[in-house]
Amino acid sequence: MATRRNAQFRRVADRDLGAVSPGHCTVGHLWVIRPSVLGVVLVLAVVAGAVGFAGLKLLHHPSGVTVDSQGRVYIADTDNNVIQMAYRRGGNNYLEVVAGARQPCHLQDYPNCNDGHKATDAYLTDPRGVVLDAFNDMYIADTGDNVIRYVDGKTDTITLLAGSYGQTCSKPTDRCGDGGPATEATLNTPMGISLDSQGNAYIADTFDNRIRCVAAVVGGCVSGSQVGYIYTVAGRE
């Protein structure tokens, strides 16, 4: 969870959980409690104006968050145009940019927003969603560029997964590239992404009023779907 205001991440031991109860939450506070691999609890406290875990004063309007198997927190830092990773090492807290060059993509200069390069050399525009698969490959809803980006967990190379840079579907009633290669389709302000157990990617194609799916396996999205092709699985067609 994230907020469009400000954020604080706080770690507490199990014995401290008595101090964190619904009765202490007020308007503007959100709490998420999940176990970590170290047997402690990671509490994400969304508190306007607070500065906490890993110095989150460095974030600007975070819009999405996910956690990997090692307890590292990945944040769609929307107005900084990056994905940041918050983690602990040696008793210290760190915040590190893992994707994005801290400036939006200017298509007149970079038609593919620097795809094919290291993720931190690529350009993102208002990213609002991030998710990781079991191999630590990263999927980013690059909202302002109307695309979904993919970062290889081994090579750290970023490429296009779905959408066409700077283009939107002409009308919500159009197919918008459904049934064809995902990289030739159009999205309109995608704000979220999720993966199923097979690796099929589900996209919240927000202003097209539909959920799209990019197939990772044959038949993964709909009956007969082809790998790398995109399909509407919910909403208007």
C-alpha positions as YAML, in Angstrom:
chain: A
units: angstrom
residues:
- id: 1
  name: MET
  ca: [0.00, 0.00, 0.00]
- id: 2
  name: ALA
  ca: [1.08, 3.56, -0.58]
- id: 3
  name: THR
  ca: [-0.36, 7.02, -0.39]
- id: 4
  name: ARG
  ca: [-0.29, 10.06, -2.64]
- id: 5
  name: ARG
  ca: [0.70, 12.16, 0.34]
- id: 6
  name: ASN
  ca: [3.72, 10.95, 2.30]
- id: 7
  name: ALA
  ca: [4.91, 7.72, 3.88]
- id: 8
  name: GLN
  ca: [6.72, 6.18, 6.80]
- id: 9
  name: PHE
  ca: [8.05, 2.63, 7.03]
- id: 10
  name: ARG
  ca: [8.69, 1.31, 10.53]
- id: 11
  name: ARG
  ca: [9.99, -2.03, 11.81]
- id: 12
  name: VAL
  ca: [8.87, -3.31, 15.18]
- id: 13
  name: ALA
  ca: [9.54, -6.53, 17.09]
- id: 14
  name: ASP
  ca: [6.67, -8.89, 17.86]
- id: 15
  name: ARG
  ca: [6.60, -7.69, 21.46]
- id: 16
  name: ASP
  ca: [5.85, -4.17, 20.29]
- id: 17
  name: LEU
  ca: [2.70, -5.08, 18.39]
- id: 18
  name: GLY
  ca: [0.56, -4.21, 21.39]
- id: 19
  name: ALA
  ca: [1.31, -0.59, 20.64]
- id: 20
  name: VAL
  ca: [0.00, -0.96, 17.10]
- id: 21
  name: SER
  ca: [-3.72, -1.53, 17.18]
- id: 22
  name: PRO
  ca: [-6.66, -0.38, 15.07]
- id: 23
  name: GLY
  ca: [-7.69, 1.85, 17.96]
- id: 24
  name: HIS
  ca: [-4.59, 3.95, 17.42]
- id: 25
  name: CYS
  ca: [-5.25, 4.53, 13.73]
- id: 26
  name: THR
  ca: [-6.90, 7.74, 12.63]
- id: 27
  name: VAL
  ca: [-7.82, 9.27, 9.32]
- id: 28
  name: GLY
  ca: [-4.75, 9.46, 7.09]
- id: 29
  name: HIS
  ca: [-3.09, 6.38, 8.65]
- id: 30
  name: LEU
  ca: [-2.85, 2.97, 7.02]
- id: 31
  name: TRP
  ca: [-1.12, -0.03, 8.57]
- id: 32
  name: VAL
  ca: [0.09, -3.19, 6.86]
- id: 33
  name: ILE
  ca: [1.68, -5.92, 8.96]
- id: 34
  name: ARG
  ca: [3.50, -8.83, 7.36]
- id: 35
  name: PRO
  ca: [6.06, -11.35, 8.66]
- id: 36
  name: SER
  ca: [9.66, -10.97, 7.50]
- id: 37
  name: VAL
  ca: [12.28, -13.64, 7.00]
- id: 38
  name: LEU
  ca: [13.96, -12.51, 10.23]
- id: 39
  name: GLY
  ca: [10.96, -13.22, 12.42]
- id: 40
  name: VAL
  ca: [10.13, -9.57, 12.93]
- id: 41
  name: VAL
  ca: [7.23, -7.63, 11.57]
- id: 42
  name: LEU
  ca: [7.44, -4.96, 8.92]
- id: 43
  name: VAL
  ca: [4.88, -2.28, 9.53]
- id: 44
  name: LEU
  ca: [4.17, 0.15, 6.76]
- id: 45
  name: ALA
  ca: [2.65, 3.17, 8.39]
- id: 46
  name: VAL
  ca: [1.32, 5.75, 6.03]
- id: 47
  name: VAL
  ca: [1.44, 8.94, 8.03]
- id: 48
  name: ALA
  ca: [1.25, 12.36, 6.45]
- id: 49
  name: GLY
  ca: [4.35, 14.43, 7.11]
- id: 50
  name: ALA
  ca: [6.30, 11.64, 8.83]
- id: 51
  name: VAL
  ca: [9.92, 10.69, 8.19]
- id: 52
  name: GLY
  ca: [10.82, 7.12, 9.09]
- id: 53
  name: PHE
  ca: [12.19, 3.88, 7.68]
- id: 54
  name: ALA
  ca: [15.10, 4.45, 5.30]
- id: 55
  name: GLY
  ca: [14.53, 8.19, 5.29]
- id: 56
  name: LEU
  ca: [11.39, 8.22, 3.20]
- id: 57
  name: LYS
  ca: [11.58, 11.98, 3.02]
- id: 58
  name: LEU
  ca: [13.32, 11.06, -0.26]
- id: 59
  name: LEU
  ca: [10.03, 9.82, -1.74]
- id: 60
  name: HIS
  ca: [7.63, 12.03, -3.67]
- id: 61
  name: HIS
  ca: [4.05, 10.77, -3.93]
- id: 62
  name: PRO
  ca: [4.64, 6.99, -3.82]
- id: 63
  name: SER
  ca: [1.78, 5.13, -5.50]
- id: 64
  name: GLY
  ca: [2.61, 1.43, -5.36]
- id: 65
  name: VAL
  ca: [4.59, -1.02, -3.26]
- id: 66
  name: THR
  ca: [5.59, -4.69, -3.22]
- id: 67
  name: VAL
  ca: [7.88, -6.87, -1.09]
- id: 68
  name: ASP
  ca: [10.28, -9.60, -2.22]
- id: 69
  name: SER
  ca: [11.08, -12.90, -0.49]
- id: 70
  name: GLN
  ca: [13.93, -11.30, 1.45]
- id: 71
  name: GLY
  ca: [11.76, -8.57, 2.92]
- id: 72
  name: ARG
  ca: [13.04, -5.78, 0.67]
- id: 73
  name: VAL
  ca: [10.38, -3.19, -0.13]
- id: 74
  name: TYR
  ca: [10.02, -1.89, -3.69]
- id: 75
  name: ILE
  ca: [8.26, 1.46, -4.07]
- id: 76
  name: ALA
  ca: [6.80, 3.12, -7.16]
- id: 77
  name: ASP
  ca: [8.10, 6.61, -6.37]
- id: 78
  name: THR
  ca: [5.78, 8.32, -8.79]
- id: 79
  name: ASP
  ca: [6.80, 11.96, -8.90]
- id: 80
  name: ASN
  ca: [10.51, 11.10, -8.76]
- id: 81
  name: ASN
  ca: [9.99, 8.89, -11.83]
- id: 82
  name: VAL
  ca: [11.81, 5.94, -10.27]
- id: 83
  name: ILE
  ca: [11.38, 2.62, -8.49]
- id: 84
  name: GLN
  ca: [13.15, 2.61, -5.13]
- id: 85
  name: MET
  ca: [14.13, -0.30, -2.90]
- id: 86
  name: ALA
  ca: [14.12, 0.02, 0.90]
- id: 87
  name: TYR
  ca: [16.09, -2.59, 2.83]
- id: 88
  name: ARG
  ca: [18.09, -3.28, 5.98]
- id: 89
  name: ARG
  ca: [21.74, -4.32, 6.09]
- id: 90
  name: GLY
  ca: [24.07, -4.47, 9.05]
- id: 91
  name: GLY
  ca: [21.47, -2.89, 11.28]
- id: 92
  name: ASN
  ca: [21.14, 0.13, 8.99]
- id: 93
  name: ASN
  ca: [18.29, 1.23, 6.69]
- id: 94
  name: TYR
  ca: [18.89, 2.04, 3.04]
- id: 95
  name: LEU
  ca: [16.89, 3.44, 0.13]
- id: 96
  name: GLU
  ca: [18.22, 2.72, -3.37]
- id: 97
  name: VAL
  ca: [16.99, 3.51, -6.87]
- id: 98
  name: VAL
  ca: [16.61, 0.27, -8.85]
- id: 99
  name: ALA
  ca: [14.87, 1.59, -11.97]
- id: 100
  name: GLY
  ca: [14.54, 5.00, -13.56]
- id: 101
  name: ALA
  ca: [16.89, 7.92, -14.15]
- id: 102
  name: ARG
  ca: [14.96, 10.43, -12.00]
- id: 103
  name: GLN
  ca: [13.50, 12.26, -14.98]
- id: 104
  name: PRO
  ca: [10.54, 11.55, -17.27]
- id: 105
  name: CYS
  ca: [10.91, 10.10, -20.73]
- id: 106
  name: HIS
  ca: [11.04, 12.68, -23.52]
- id: 107
  name: LEU
  ca: [9.99, 10.71, -26.56]
- id: 108
  name: GLN
  ca: [11.45, 13.21, -29.00]
- id: 109
  name: ASP
  ca: [14.88, 12.40, -27.57]
- id: 110
  name: TYR
  ca: [14.38, 8.79, -26.49]
- id: 111
  name: PRO
  ca: [11.66, 7.09, -28.60]
- id: 112
  name: ASN
  ca: [11.92, 3.87, -26.56]
- id: 113
  name: CYS
  ca: [12.76, 5.58, -23.23]
- id: 114
  name: ASN
  ca: [16.20, 3.89, -23.21]
- id: 115
  name: ASP
  ca: [15.00, 0.29, -23.40]
- id: 116
  name: GLY
  ca: [17.79, -2.24, -23.71]
- id: 117
  name: HIS
  ca: [19.95, -0.50, -21.11]
- id: 118
  name: LYS
  ca: [20.42, -0.88, -17.36]
- id: 119
  name: ALA
  ca: [17.18, -0.17, -15.53]
- id: 120
  name: THR
  ca: [18.68, 2.84, -13.72]
- id: 121
  name: ASP
  ca: [19.62, 4.40, -17.08]
- id: 122
  name: ALA
  ca: [16.07, 4.11, -18.44]
- id: 123
  name: TYR
  ca: [13.41, 6.79, -18.26]
- id: 124
  name: LEU
  ca: [10.08, 6.28, -16.49]
- id: 125
  name: THR
  ca: [7.20, 8.75, -16.36]
- id: 126
  name: ASP
  ca: [4.98, 8.71, -13.26]
- id: 127
  name: PRO
  ca: [5.30, 4.97, -12.50]
- id: 128
  name: ARG
  ca: [2.42, 3.85, -10.30]
- id: 129
  name: GLY
  ca: [2.75, 0.08, -10.01]
- id: 130
  name: VAL
  ca: [5.49, -2.46, -9.41]
- id: 131
  name: VAL
  ca: [5.52, -6.23, -8.87]
- id: 132
  name: LEU
  ca: [8.18, -8.95, -8.82]
- id: 133
  name: ASP
  ca: [8.02, -12.59, -9.89]
- id: 134
  name: ALA
  ca: [9.66, -15.59, -8.24]
- id: 135
  name: PHE
  ca: [12.90, -14.90, -10.12]
- id: 136
  name: ASN
  ca: [13.07, -11.28, -8.95]
- id: 137
  name: ASP
  ca: [12.20, -10.01, -12.42]
- id: 138
  name: MET
  ca: [10.45, -6.66, -12.05]
- id: 139
  name: TYR
  ca: [7.32, -5.45, -13.84]
- id: 140
  name: ILE
  ca: [6.59, -1.71, -13.79]
- id: 141
  name: ALA
  ca: [3.42, 0.15, -14.68]
- id: 142
  name: ASP
  ca: [5.06, 3.09, -16.48]
- id: 143
  name: THR
  ca: [1.85, 5.03, -16.29]
- id: 144
  name: GLY
  ca: [2.78, 8.29, -17.96]
- id: 145
  name: ASP
  ca: [4.34, 6.52, -20.94]
- id: 146
  name: ASN
  ca: [1.30, 4.22, -21.38]
- id: 147
  name: VAL
  ca: [3.42, 1.08, -21.20]
- id: 148
  name: ILE
  ca: [4.46, -1.81, -18.97]
- id: 149
  name: ARG
  ca: [8.21, -2.27, -18.55]
- id: 150
  name: TYR
  ca: [10.12, -5.45, -17.65]
- id: 151
  name: VAL
  ca: [13.44, -5.59, -15.79]
- id: 152
  name: ASP
  ca: [15.41, -8.84, -16.00]
- id: 153
  name: GLY
  ca: [16.42, -9.86, -12.48]
- id: 154
  name: LYS
  ca: [19.76, -11.31, -13.63]
- id: 155
  name: THR
  ca: [20.99, -8.74, -16.14]
- id: 156
  name: ASP
  ca: [19.14, -5.68, -14.79]
- id: 157
  name: THR
  ca: [18.20, -4.83, -18.38]
- id: 158
  name: ILE
  ca: [14.90, -3.06, -18.98]
- id: 159
  name: THR
  ca: [12.64, -3.77, -21.96]
- id: 160
  name: LEU
  ca: [9.08, -3.17, -23.10]
- id: 161
  name: LEU
  ca: [6.47, -5.75, -22.08]
- id: 162
  name: ALA
  ca: [3.25, -4.14, -23.30]
- id: 163
  name: GLY
  ca: [1.95, -0.96, -24.85]
- id: 164
  name: SER
  ca: [3.22, 1.62, -27.32]
- id: 165
  name: TYR
  ca: [5.17, 4.62, -26.06]
- id: 166
  name: GLY
  ca: [3.12, 7.80, -25.95]
- id: 167
  name: GLN
  ca: [0.13, 6.24, -27.71]
- id: 168
  name: THR
  ca: [-3.35, 5.47, -26.44]
- id: 169
  name: CYS
  ca: [-6.26, 3.52, -27.81]
- id: 170
  name: SER
  ca: [-8.29, 5.77, -30.12]
- id: 171
  name: LYS
  ca: [-11.64, 4.76, -28.61]
- id: 172
  name: PRO
  ca: [-12.52, 2.64, -25.57]
- id: 173
  name: THR
  ca: [-14.64, 0.45, -27.84]
- id: 174
  name: ASP
  ca: [-11.63, -0.47, -30.04]
- id: 175
  name: ARG
  ca: [-9.73, -3.71, -29.52]
- id: 176
  name: CYS
  ca: [-6.59, -1.69, -28.69]
- id: 177
  name: GLY
  ca: [-4.37, -4.46, -30.04]
- id: 178
  name: ASP
  ca: [-6.10, -7.38, -28.34]
- id: 179
  name: GLY
  ca: [-5.18, -10.74, -29.85]
- id: 180
  name: GLY
  ca: [-1.82, -9.47, -31.08]
- id: 181
  name: PRO
  ca: [1.70, -8.86, -29.75]
- id: 182
  name: ALA
  ca: [1.57, -6.94, -26.47]
- id: 183
  name: THR
  ca: [4.33, -4.59, -27.63]
- id: 184
  name: GLU
  ca: [2.15, -3.48, -30.55]
- id: 185
  name: ALA
  ca: [-0.96, -2.87, -28.45]
- id: 186
  name: THR
  ca: [-2.02, 0.41, -26.86]
- id: 187
  name: LEU
  ca: [-2.75, 1.12, -23.20]
- id: 188
  name: ASN
  ca: [-4.23, 4.22, -21.63]
- id: 189
  name: THR
  ca: [-2.69, 5.27, -18.30]
- id: 190
  name: PRO
  ca: [-2.03, 1.79, -16.84]
- id: 191
  name: MET
  ca: [-1.92, 2.16, -13.06]
- id: 192
  name: GLY
  ca: [-1.44, -1.36, -11.74]
- id: 193
  name: ILE
  ca: [-0.02, -4.75, -12.55]
- id: 194
  name: SER
  ca: [-0.19, -8.21, -10.98]
- id: 195
  name: LEU
  ca: [1.11, -11.68, -11.82]
- id: 196
  name: ASP
  ca: [-0.48, -15.09, -11.45]
- id: 197
  name: SER
  ca: [1.35, -18.31, -10.55]
- id: 198
  name: GLN
  ca: [2.20, -18.95, -14.21]
- id: 199
  name: GLY
  ca: [3.69, -15.50, -14.76]
- id: 200
  name: ASN
  ca: [0.82, -14.11, -16.83]
- id: 201
  name: ALA
  ca: [0.72, -10.34, -16.31]
- id: 202
  name: TYR
  ca: [-2.59, -8.63, -15.55]
- id: 203
  name: ILE
  ca: [-2.72, -4.88, -16.25]
- id: 204
  name: ALA
  ca: [-5.14, -2.29, -14.95]
- id: 205
  name: ASP
  ca: [-5.65, -0.42, -18.23]
- id: 206
  name: THR
  ca: [-7.29, 2.40, -16.35]
- id: 207
  name: PHE
  ca: [-8.70, 4.82, -18.89]
- id: 208
  name: ASP
  ca: [-9.62, 2.05, -21.33]
- id: 209
  name: ASN
  ca: [-11.85, 0.65, -18.55]
- id: 210
  name: ARG
  ca: [-10.54, -2.87, -18.81]
- id: 211
  name: ILE
  ca: [-8.12, -5.42, -17.41]
- id: 212
  name: ARG
  ca: [-5.60, -6.69, -19.93]
- id: 213
  name: CYS
  ca: [-3.51, -9.86, -19.74]
- id: 214
  name: VAL
  ca: [-0.15, -10.63, -21.34]
- id: 215
  name: ALA
  ca: [0.26, -14.38, -21.70]
- id: 216
  name: ALA
  ca: [3.43, -15.99, -20.35]
- id: 217
  name: VAL
  ca: [2.28, -19.49, -21.29]
- id: 218
  name: VAL
  ca: [0.03, -20.86, -24.04]
- id: 219
  name: GLY
  ca: [-3.58, -20.46, -22.95]
- id: 220
  name: GLY
  ca: [-2.51, -18.46, -19.92]
- id: 221
  name: CYS
  ca: [-4.91, -15.53, -20.33]
- id: 222
  name: VAL
  ca: [-7.79, -16.94, -22.32]
- id: 223
  name: SER
  ca: [-8.34, -20.17, -24.21]
- id: 224
  name: GLY
  ca: [-5.87, -20.34, -27.08]
- id: 225
  name: SER
  ca: [-3.88, -17.27, -26.01]
- id: 226
  name: GLN
  ca: [-0.34, -17.07, -27.38]
- id: 227
  name: VAL
  ca: [2.81, -16.24, -25.42]
- id: 228
  name: GLY
  ca: [3.59, -12.53, -25.53]
- id: 229
  name: TYR
  ca: [0.14, -11.60, -26.85]
- id: 230
  name: ILE
  ca: [-2.32, -9.37, -25.03]
- id: 231
  name: TYR
  ca: [-6.02, -9.95, -24.30]
- id: 232
  name: THR
  ca: [-8.85, -8.22, -22.47]
- id: 233
  name: VAL
  ca: [-10.04, -10.42, -19.61]
- id: 234
  name: ALA
  ca: [-12.43, -8.00, -17.90]
- id: 235
  name: GLY
  ca: [-14.21, -4.81, -18.86]
- id: 236
  name: ARG
  ca: [-15.19, -3.27, -22.16]
- id: 237
  name: GLU
  ca: [-14.08, -4.79, -25.47]
...
